[in-house]
mmCIF file of C-alpha atoms in Angstrom:
data_model
loop_
_atom_site.group_PDB
_atom_site.id
_atom_site.type_symbol
_atom_site.label_atom_id
_atom_site.label_comp_id
_atom_site.label_asym_id
_atom_site.label_seq_id
_atom_site.Cartn_x
_atom_site.Cartn_y
_atom_site.Cartn_z
ATOM 1 C CA ALA A 1 52.620 29.128 11.188
ATOM 2 C CA SER A 2 51.399 31.369 8.330
ATOM 3 C CA ILE A 3 48.469 30.356 6.020
ATOM 4 C CA GLU A 4 47.849 32.112 2.768
ATOM 5 C CA VAL A 5 44.271 31.958 1.388
ATOM 6 C CA THR A 6 44.071 32.851 -2.294
ATOM 7 C CA ASP A 7 41.306 33.295 -4.849
ATOM 8 C CA ARG A 8 38.524 33.881 -2.323
ATOM 9 C CA GLU A 9 36.230 36.656 -3.070
ATOM 10 C CA LEU A 10 34.684 38.156 0.134
ATOM 11 C CA LYS A 11 30.999 39.014 0.124
ATOM 12 C CA GLY A 12 28.894 39.630 3.171
ATOM 13 C CA LYS A 13 29.700 37.227 6.053
ATOM 14 C CA ASN A 14 32.673 34.961 5.329
ATOM 15 C CA ILE A 15 33.343 32.036 7.662
ATOM 16 C CA PHE A 16 36.740 30.186 7.658
ATOM 17 C CA MET A 17 37.739 27.153 9.700
ATOM 18 C CA VAL A 18 41.111 26.093 11.000
ATOM 19 C CA VAL A 19 41.336 22.381 11.326
ATOM 20 C CA ALA A 20 44.126 19.949 12.363
ATOM 21 C CA ASP A 21 44.638 16.215 12.703
ATOM 22 C CA VAL A 22 45.082 14.780 16.234
ATOM 23 C CA LYS A 23 47.805 12.235 16.784
ATOM 24 C CA ALA A 24 46.620 8.711 17.607
ATOM 25 C CA ASP A 25 48.338 8.695 20.967
ATOM 26 C CA ALA A 26 47.410 12.253 21.943
ATOM 27 C CA ALA A 27 46.049 12.902 25.401
ATOM 28 C CA GLY A 28 44.930 15.721 27.518
ATOM 29 C CA SER A 29 44.301 19.242 26.085
ATOM 30 C CA VAL A 30 45.060 20.273 22.532
ATOM 31 C CA PRO A 31 47.215 23.445 22.477
ATOM 32 C CA LEU A 32 45.040 26.438 21.881
ATOM 33 C CA VAL A 33 45.400 27.820 18.390
ATOM 34 C CA SER A 34 44.473 31.371 17.835
ATOM 35 C CA VAL A 35 44.674 33.739 14.849
ATOM 36 C CA SER A 36 47.231 36.304 15.881
ATOM 37 C CA ASP A 37 47.321 38.303 12.707
ATOM 38 C CA LEU A 38 44.904 38.704 9.799
ATOM 39 C CA ASN A 39 45.717 40.490 6.644
ATOM 40 C CA ILE A 40 43.145 41.231 3.962
ATOM 41 C CA ASP A 41 44.334 42.791 0.758
ATOM 42 C CA GLY A 42 47.498 44.107 2.569
ATOM 43 C CA VAL A 43 45.483 45.701 5.277
ATOM 44 C CA ALA A 44 45.961 44.341 8.870
ATOM 45 C CA ARG A 45 42.711 43.457 10.661
ATOM 46 C CA ALA A 46 41.955 43.027 14.347
ATOM 47 C CA VAL A 47 40.827 39.535 15.575
ATOM 48 C CA ASP A 48 38.679 38.886 18.499
ATOM 49 C CA ALA A 49 39.898 35.788 20.228
ATOM 50 C CA ALA A 50 37.820 36.048 23.342
ATOM 51 C CA THR A 51 35.510 33.193 22.548
ATOM 52 C CA LEU A 52 38.336 30.719 21.851
ATOM 53 C CA SER A 53 38.593 27.783 24.328
ATOM 54 C CA PRO A 54 41.007 24.720 24.475
ATOM 55 C CA LEU A 55 40.017 21.330 23.310
ATOM 56 C CA THR A 56 40.310 18.167 25.391
ATOM 57 C CA VAL A 57 41.183 14.845 23.648
ATOM 58 C CA ALA A 58 38.442 12.308 24.759
ATOM 59 C CA ASP A 59 39.720 9.206 26.411
ATOM 60 C CA GLU A 60 38.250 6.989 23.723
ATOM 61 C CA VAL A 61 39.199 5.404 20.399
ATOM 62 C CA ARG A 62 36.929 4.999 17.345
ATOM 63 C CA MET A 63 37.429 2.546 14.608
ATOM 64 C CA ALA A 64 39.685 3.734 11.909
ATOM 65 C CA VAL A 65 38.261 4.179 8.422
ATOM 66 C CA GLY A 66 40.356 4.099 5.261
ATOM 67 C CA ASP A 67 43.831 2.814 4.295
ATOM 68 C CA VAL A 68 45.757 4.275 7.195
ATOM 69 C CA ARG A 69 46.205 1.933 10.258
ATOM 70 C CA PRO A 70 46.668 4.016 13.395
ATOM 71 C CA VAL A 71 48.608 2.493 16.280
ATOM 72 C CA TYR A 72 47.296 3.318 19.892
ATOM 73 C CA THR A 73 49.469 2.835 22.923
ATOM 74 C CA ILE A 74 47.377 1.506 25.760
ATOM 75 C CA SER A 75 48.065 2.239 29.498
ATOM 76 C CA GLY A 76 44.824 2.866 31.388
ATOM 77 C CA GLU A 77 41.323 1.652 30.410
ATOM 78 C CA THR A 78 40.174 3.268 27.134
ATOM 79 C CA SER A 79 36.750 3.211 25.523
ATOM 80 C CA PHE A 80 36.551 1.781 22.086
ATOM 81 C CA TYR A 81 33.708 2.322 19.604
ATOM 82 C CA ASP A 82 32.857 1.789 16.094
ATOM 83 C CA ALA A 83 33.468 4.736 13.759
ATOM 84 C CA GLY A 84 29.997 6.137 14.455
ATOM 85 C CA GLY A 85 30.882 6.487 18.158
ATOM 86 C CA PRO A 86 28.567 5.787 21.033
ATOM 87 C CA ALA A 87 25.546 7.748 19.754
ATOM 88 C CA ALA A 88 25.469 6.884 16.004
ATOM 89 C CA ASN A 89 25.329 3.826 13.770
ATOM 90 C CA VAL A 90 28.277 2.262 11.984
ATOM 91 C CA PRO A 91 28.986 4.418 8.860
ATOM 92 C CA GLN A 92 27.618 2.721 5.708
ATOM 93 C CA GLY A 93 30.370 0.916 3.772
ATOM 94 C CA SER A 94 33.071 1.783 6.266
ATOM 95 C CA GLU A 95 36.203 -0.344 6.305
ATOM 96 C CA GLY A 96 39.442 -0.016 8.293
ATOM 97 C CA SER A 97 41.890 -1.395 10.824
ATOM 98 C CA LEU A 98 43.811 -0.322 13.792
ATOM 99 C CA THR A 99 46.420 -1.669 16.238
ATOM 100 C CA PHE A 100 46.654 -1.554 20.032
ATOM 101 C CA VAL A 101 49.992 -1.982 21.830
ATOM 102 C CA PRO A 102 50.626 -2.078 25.467
ATOM 103 C CA ALA A 103 52.471 0.815 27.187
ATOM 104 C CA GLU A 104 54.531 -1.478 29.404
ATOM 105 C CA ALA A 105 56.958 -4.290 28.447
ATOM 106 C CA GLY A 106 55.623 -7.730 29.574
ATOM 107 C CA GLN A 107 51.956 -6.532 29.322
ATOM 108 C CA LYS A 108 49.487 -7.557 26.793
ATOM 109 C CA VAL A 109 46.358 -5.868 25.349
ATOM 110 C CA LYS A 110 42.855 -7.107 25.952
ATOM 111 C CA VAL A 111 39.535 -5.731 24.428
ATOM 112 C CA ASP A 112 36.301 -6.340 26.439
ATOM 113 C CA VAL A 113 33.435 -6.027 24.033
ATOM 114 C CA THR A 114 30.392 -5.308 26.192
ATOM 115 C CA ALA A 115 27.774 -4.456 23.693
ATOM 116 C CA LEU A 116 27.528 -5.701 20.059
ATOM 117 C CA LYS A 117 24.948 -4.988 17.350
ATOM 118 C CA LEU A 118 26.170 -5.653 13.928
ATOM 119 C CA PHE A 119 24.336 -6.605 10.631
ATOM 120 C CA ASN A 120 24.242 -10.390 11.025
ATOM 121 C CA THR A 121 21.161 -11.909 9.261
ATOM 122 C CA SER A 122 22.652 -12.285 5.724
ATOM 123 C CA SER A 123 22.988 -15.846 4.245
ATOM 124 C CA THR A 124 24.845 -14.452 1.188
ATOM 125 C CA GLY A 125 28.059 -13.075 2.722
ATOM 126 C CA LEU A 126 26.809 -9.614 3.483
ATOM 127 C CA ASN A 127 27.228 -9.642 7.211
ATOM 128 C CA ASP A 128 29.497 -7.165 8.949
ATOM 129 C CA VAL A 129 33.061 -8.355 9.466
ATOM 130 C CA PHE A 130 34.738 -7.740 12.927
ATOM 131 C CA ARG A 131 37.994 -9.568 13.508
ATOM 132 C CA PHE A 132 40.841 -9.565 15.897
ATOM 133 C CA TYR A 133 44.393 -10.540 15.203
ATOM 134 C CA ASN A 134 47.531 -11.261 17.242
ATOM 135 C CA GLY A 135 50.277 -8.769 16.441
ATOM 136 C CA ARG A 136 50.293 -5.698 14.215
ATOM 137 C CA GLU A 137 49.008 -7.033 10.912
ATOM 138 C CA VAL A 138 45.694 -8.275 9.405
ATOM 139 C CA ASP A 139 46.975 -11.797 8.996
ATOM 140 C CA ASP A 140 44.552 -14.863 8.616
ATOM 141 C CA GLY A 141 47.216 -16.948 10.302
ATOM 142 C CA ALA A 142 47.054 -14.750 13.457
ATOM 143 C CA LEU A 143 43.301 -14.573 13.694
ATOM 144 C CA VAL A 144 42.237 -14.671 17.440
ATOM 145 C CA ALA A 145 38.508 -13.956 17.261
ATOM 146 C CA GLU A 146 35.664 -13.041 14.801
ATOM 147 C CA LEU A 147 32.522 -11.511 16.461
ATOM 148 C CA LEU A 148 29.130 -11.133 14.999
ATOM 149 C CA THR A 149 26.436 -11.754 17.568
ATOM 150 C CA ASP A 150 27.998 -12.447 20.941
ATOM 151 C CA THR A 151 30.195 -10.257 23.155
ATOM 152 C CA LYS A 152 33.578 -11.376 24.311
ATOM 153 C CA ILE A 153 36.835 -10.595 26.021
ATOM 154 C CA VAL A 154 39.567 -10.858 23.389
ATOM 155 C CA LYS A 155 43.213 -11.089 24.626
ATOM 156 C CA SER A 156 46.463 -10.919 22.644
ATOM 157 C CA THR A 157 48.944 -13.722 22.804
ATOM 158 C CA ALA A 158 51.550 -11.966 20.639
ATOM 159 C CA ASP A 159 54.988 -11.738 21.933
ATOM 160 C CA ASP A 160 54.850 -7.959 22.056
ATOM 161 C CA GLY A 161 51.251 -8.021 23.408
ATOM 162 C CA SER A 162 49.773 -6.153 20.406
ATOM 163 C CA LEU A 163 46.351 -6.701 19.060
ATOM 164 C CA THR A 164 45.068 -5.490 15.578
ATOM 165 C CA VAL A 165 41.311 -4.993 14.919
ATOM 166 C CA TYR A 166 39.692 -5.065 11.446
ATOM 167 C CA PHE A 167 36.115 -4.005 10.642
ATOM 168 C CA LYS A 168 34.061 -3.909 7.425
ATOM 169 C CA SER A 169 30.481 -2.862 6.954
ATOM 170 C CA VAL A 170 29.290 -4.852 3.978
ATOM 171 C CA ALA A 171 25.468 -4.478 3.887
ATOM 172 C CA GLY A 172 23.430 -1.284 3.299
ATOM 173 C CA THR A 173 21.753 -1.670 6.674
ATOM 174 C CA PRO A 174 24.159 -0.227 9.301
ATOM 175 C CA LYS A 175 23.519 -1.144 12.878
ATOM 176 C CA GLU A 176 24.467 0.381 16.207
ATOM 177 C CA GLY A 177 28.045 -1.105 16.224
ATOM 178 C CA TRP A 178 29.851 -1.866 19.442
ATOM 179 C CA GLU A 179 30.987 -0.611 22.751
ATOM 180 C CA ALA A 180 34.217 -1.964 24.321
ATOM 181 C CA SER A 181 36.990 -1.173 26.632
ATOM 182 C CA VAL A 182 40.680 -1.636 25.941
ATOM 183 C CA SER A 183 43.315 -2.170 28.593
ATOM 184 C CA GLN A 184 46.651 -3.926 29.307
ATOM 185 C CA PHE A 185 47.006 -6.905 31.515
ATOM 186 C CA THR A 186 49.774 -9.156 32.968
ATOM 187 C CA PRO A 187 49.613 -12.651 31.628
ATOM 188 C CA GLY A 188 49.350 -15.434 34.150
ATOM 189 C CA PRO A 189 49.177 -19.216 34.418
ATOM 190 C CA MET A 190 45.976 -20.788 33.512
ATOM 191 C CA THR A 191 43.786 -21.682 36.495
ATOM 192 C CA LEU A 192 40.438 -23.608 36.689
ATOM 193 C CA ALA A 193 37.418 -21.429 37.405
ATOM 194 C CA GLY A 194 34.838 -24.248 37.508
ATOM 195 C CA VAL A 195 33.004 -27.058 35.697
ATOM 196 C CA GLU A 196 29.322 -27.006 35.010
ATOM 197 C CA ALA A 197 27.091 -29.651 33.481
ATOM 198 C CA GLU A 198 23.618 -29.643 31.957
ATOM 199 C CA ASP A 199 21.154 -32.073 30.483
ATOM 200 C CA THR A 200 20.334 -31.824 26.762
ATOM 201 C CA GLU A 201 16.724 -32.952 27.635
ATOM 202 C CA ILE A 202 16.741 -35.555 24.803
ATOM 203 C CA SER A 203 14.002 -37.917 26.074
ATOM 204 C CA SER A 204 13.996 -41.131 23.884
ATOM 205 C CA ALA A 205 16.263 -43.328 21.723
ATOM 206 C CA TYR A 206 16.010 -46.656 19.967
ATOM 207 C CA ALA A 207 18.002 -49.934 20.088
ATOM 208 C CA GLY A 208 21.270 -49.507 18.035
ATOM 209 C CA GLU A 209 21.105 -45.709 17.837
ATOM 210 C CA LYS A 210 24.433 -43.909 17.737
ATOM 211 C CA ASP A 211 25.752 -40.710 19.306
ATOM 212 C CA VAL A 212 22.767 -39.870 21.539
ATOM 213 C CA ILE A 213 24.053 -36.741 23.220
ATOM 214 C CA LEU A 214 22.888 -36.843 26.878
ATOM 215 C CA LEU A 215 25.043 -34.273 28.757
ATOM 216 C CA LEU A 216 26.967 -31.161 28.155
ATOM 217 C CA PHE A 217 29.749 -29.864 30.429
ATOM 218 C CA ASN A 218 31.766 -26.583 30.350
ATOM 219 C CA VAL A 219 35.227 -26.304 31.734
ATOM 220 C CA LYS A 220 35.847 -22.572 32.606
ATOM 221 C CA THR A 221 39.403 -21.286 32.925
ATOM 222 C CA ASP A 222 41.170 -17.994 33.601
ATOM 223 C CA ASN A 223 44.451 -16.754 32.047
ATOM 224 C CA GLN A 224 46.467 -18.273 29.278
ATOM 225 C CA LEU A 225 50.001 -19.270 30.139
ATOM 226 C CA ASN A 226 50.818 -23.050 30.673
ATOM 227 C CA SER A 227 47.372 -24.144 29.431
ATOM 228 C CA LEU A 228 45.561 -26.936 31.320
ATOM 229 C CA SER A 229 44.196 -30.133 29.660
ATOM 230 C CA VAL A 230 41.306 -32.411 30.312
ATOM 231 C CA SER A 231 42.771 -35.900 30.714
ATOM 232 C CA GLU A 232 39.872 -38.044 31.833
ATOM 233 C CA VAL A 233 36.085 -37.945 32.068
ATOM 234 C CA SER A 234 34.500 -40.332 34.653
ATOM 235 C CA LEU A 235 30.940 -41.642 34.058
ATOM 236 C CA CYS A 236 28.619 -44.113 35.726
ATOM 237 C CA ALA A 237 25.122 -45.436 34.837
ATOM 238 C CA ALA A 238 22.323 -43.065 35.927
ATOM 239 C CA ASP A 239 20.494 -44.089 39.105
ATOM 240 C CA VAL A 240 17.261 -45.351 37.504
ATOM 241 C CA SER A 241 18.901 -46.689 34.321
ATOM 242 C CA ASP A 242 19.893 -50.139 32.979
ATOM 243 C CA ALA A 243 23.708 -50.105 32.318
ATOM 244 C CA GLY A 244 23.198 -52.934 29.842
ATOM 245 C CA ALA A 245 21.267 -50.643 27.533
ATOM 246 C CA LEU A 246 24.508 -48.750 26.664
ATOM 247 C CA SER A 247 27.373 -49.989 24.336
ATOM 248 C CA ALA A 248 29.824 -47.103 23.976
ATOM 249 C CA VAL A 249 30.423 -43.521 24.868
ATOM 250 C CA LYS A 250 32.220 -40.681 23.057
ATOM 251 C CA ILE A 251 33.324 -37.222 24.342
ATOM 252 C CA TYR A 252 33.058 -34.345 21.778
ATOM 253 C CA SER A 253 34.947 -31.105 22.069
ATOM 254 C CA LEU A 254 32.525 -28.370 21.041
ATOM 255 C CA GLY A 255 34.686 -25.228 21.486
ATOM 256 C CA GLU A 256 33.497 -22.017 23.110
ATOM 257 C CA LYS A 257 29.801 -22.546 22.576
ATOM 258 C CA PRO A 258 27.455 -25.568 23.443
ATOM 259 C CA ASN A 259 26.444 -26.254 19.818
ATOM 260 C CA TYR A 260 25.986 -29.967 19.599
ATOM 261 C CA ALA A 261 23.425 -30.277 16.793
ATOM 262 C CA THR A 262 26.041 -30.816 14.077
ATOM 263 C CA VAL A 263 28.845 -32.740 15.760
ATOM 264 C CA MET A 264 31.460 -34.270 13.509
ATOM 265 C CA PRO A 265 33.862 -37.190 13.743
ATOM 266 C CA SER A 266 36.830 -34.670 13.926
ATOM 267 C CA MET A 267 35.466 -33.272 17.149
ATOM 268 C CA VAL A 268 35.772 -36.570 19.052
ATOM 269 C CA CYS A 269 38.473 -36.215 21.671
ATOM 270 C CA GLY A 270 37.767 -39.536 23.659
ATOM 271 C CA GLU A 271 35.890 -42.723 23.342
ATOM 272 C CA ALA A 272 35.407 -45.924 25.028
ATOM 273 C CA THR A 273 33.295 -49.105 25.125
ATOM 274 C CA TRP A 274 30.697 -49.053 27.886
ATOM 275 C CA SER A 275 31.482 -51.649 30.487
ATOM 276 C CA GLY A 276 29.726 -52.393 33.813
ATOM 277 C CA THR A 277 28.168 -49.627 35.827
ATOM 278 C CA SER A 278 31.082 -47.108 35.783
ATOM 279 C CA MET A 279 33.964 -46.190 33.623
ATOM 280 C CA SER A 280 36.515 -43.575 32.652
ATOM 281 C CA VAL A 281 37.134 -42.184 29.266
ATOM 282 C CA PRO A 282 40.779 -41.097 28.676
ATOM 283 C CA LEU A 283 41.510 -38.097 26.525
ATOM 284 C CA GLU A 284 43.967 -35.285 26.090
ATOM 285 C CA LYS A 285 42.304 -31.928 25.230
ATOM 286 C CA SER A 286 44.148 -28.727 25.758
ATOM 287 C CA LEU A 287 41.995 -25.917 27.136
ATOM 288 C CA VAL A 288 41.716 -22.261 26.114
ATOM 289 C CA GLU A 289 40.880 -19.270 28.403
ATOM 290 C CA GLY A 290 37.198 -18.886 28.999
ATOM 291 C CA ASN A 291 34.534 -21.582 27.969
ATOM 292 C CA ASN A 292 35.408 -25.040 26.872
ATOM 293 C CA TRP A 293 32.278 -27.036 26.072
ATOM 294 C CA PHE A 294 32.059 -30.807 25.780
ATOM 295 C CA ALA A 295 29.291 -33.225 24.956
ATOM 296 C CA VAL A 296 28.810 -36.710 26.332
ATOM 297 C CA ALA A 297 27.362 -39.003 23.580
ATOM 298 C CA VAL A 298 26.318 -42.674 24.101
ATOM 299 C CA ASP A 299 25.495 -45.570 21.744
ATOM 300 C CA ILE A 300 22.449 -47.579 22.571
ATOM 301 C CA ALA A 301 23.029 -51.314 22.758
ATOM 302 C CA GLU A 302 21.632 -53.249 19.686
ATOM 303 C CA ASN A 303 19.651 -55.510 22.098
ATOM 304 C CA ALA A 304 18.208 -52.765 24.236
ATOM 305 C CA LEU A 305 14.449 -53.488 24.915
ATOM 306 C CA GLY A 306 11.588 -51.133 24.593
ATOM 307 C CA GLY A 307 10.615 -49.619 27.932
ATOM 308 C CA GLN A 308 14.316 -49.848 29.289
ATOM 309 C CA VAL A 309 15.962 -46.643 30.498
ATOM 310 C CA ALA A 310 19.441 -45.854 29.269
ATOM 311 C CA GLY A 311 21.363 -43.060 30.940
ATOM 312 C CA ALA A 312 24.690 -41.798 32.229
ATOM 313 C CA LYS A 313 25.906 -39.665 35.214
ATOM 314 C CA LEU A 314 28.934 -37.427 35.022
ATOM 315 C CA SER A 315 30.880 -38.276 38.187
ATOM 316 C CA GLY A 316 34.134 -36.337 37.560
ATOM 317 C CA VAL A 317 36.283 -34.415 35.078
ATOM 318 C CA THR A 318 40.142 -34.624 35.613
ATOM 319 C CA ILE A 319 41.991 -31.521 34.590
ATOM 320 C CA GLY A 320 45.760 -31.753 35.074
ATOM 321 C CA ARG A 321 46.088 -33.767 38.326
ATOM 322 C CA GLN A 322 42.857 -32.468 39.875
ATOM 323 C CA THR A 323 39.547 -34.301 39.479
ATOM 324 C CA THR A 324 36.447 -31.983 39.806
ATOM 325 C CA VAL A 325 32.849 -32.971 40.324
ATOM 326 C CA PRO A 326 30.771 -30.580 38.132
ATOM 327 C CA THR A 327 27.958 -28.529 39.320
ATOM 328 C CA GLY A 328 24.494 -28.644 37.655
ATOM 329 C CA ASP A 329 22.630 -31.467 35.945
ATOM 330 C CA LEU A 330 24.965 -34.422 36.284
ATOM 331 C CA SER A 331 22.574 -37.132 35.141
ATOM 332 C CA ALA A 332 20.532 -37.661 32.037
ATOM 333 C CA THR A 333 18.335 -40.661 30.829
ATOM 334 C CA VAL A 334 16.478 -41.573 27.716
ATOM 335 C CA ALA A 335 13.559 -44.134 27.300
ATOM 336 C CA ILE A 336 14.079 -46.850 24.797
ATOM 337 C CA ASP A 337 11.300 -46.693 22.225
ATOM 338 C CA ASN A 338 11.631 -49.350 19.472
ATOM 339 C CA THR A 339 8.341 -48.520 17.879
ATOM 340 C CA CYS A 340 8.467 -48.956 14.085
ATOM 341 C CA VAL A 341 6.221 -46.613 12.177
ATOM 342 C CA MET A 342 5.399 -47.401 8.450
ATOM 343 C CA THR A 343 5.385 -44.353 6.168
#
């Protein structure tokens, strides 16, 4: 190639740079570019190329900035960083998107975000925006995940296995950004990885109180195809409790995180009247890959007496045709306190 430089007056030391754009799917070494001939005012000049060395394309991807959306074909594991790279902060005001596609038919793309530090303290809509979409477009209907504070493995479920990432730095206080790895995987049928339970440590309730959340349990799964469902939750009265102090039970679906402070009626996936010392709550809740948190909430009987102990024990969770006894804290109780305080 021949490059003509015009309207440049030469004085003293004059430095010129030859730059090029690297293709999004480039790998290995960049062909060495050298200046074979140099002509100044019609006079040929000698060029010393002894110090030139080839460049190697790093096995990493940095977040795109601007209107162009590059497409990267993923075969082996590839590092993925914000536009500032592993050593610098997110560029202030940066915005862009890119798409990952698997190299092999039948494979899908996954992004494992292992470190995440974004601006996340705004209450007025100025937090950074980091979103993942199924397919090759930024489409709200295909949103898979939006990350702000927690790391996560995000997997494509698009037919062609592609995944599009969008990022926008909104605030004027850029943070460190993220570190992630991108790879392709073979989708497989969903399997149960375990069921864990924990006590909410709520210690007291009063007669007639509704939705006292005693227990949480997490159904963990691997893979995505042929998703499993929770079909039944089995409960019994806690060992030291009075079964007559309970009147009803509800199971709330909390999603991927155990946030139970603001449960809503739309989150109820099963409920039943409490009867006897043991019972089962039927439900039909499909599971997603990863964490699936549920809350067990009870209603305290209207005639519960002060000093009684109300409680429940999680005796089994039926997933598909398999009933599993969770690990962890399976039993929780509350003391009935009917004290009335004048204010």
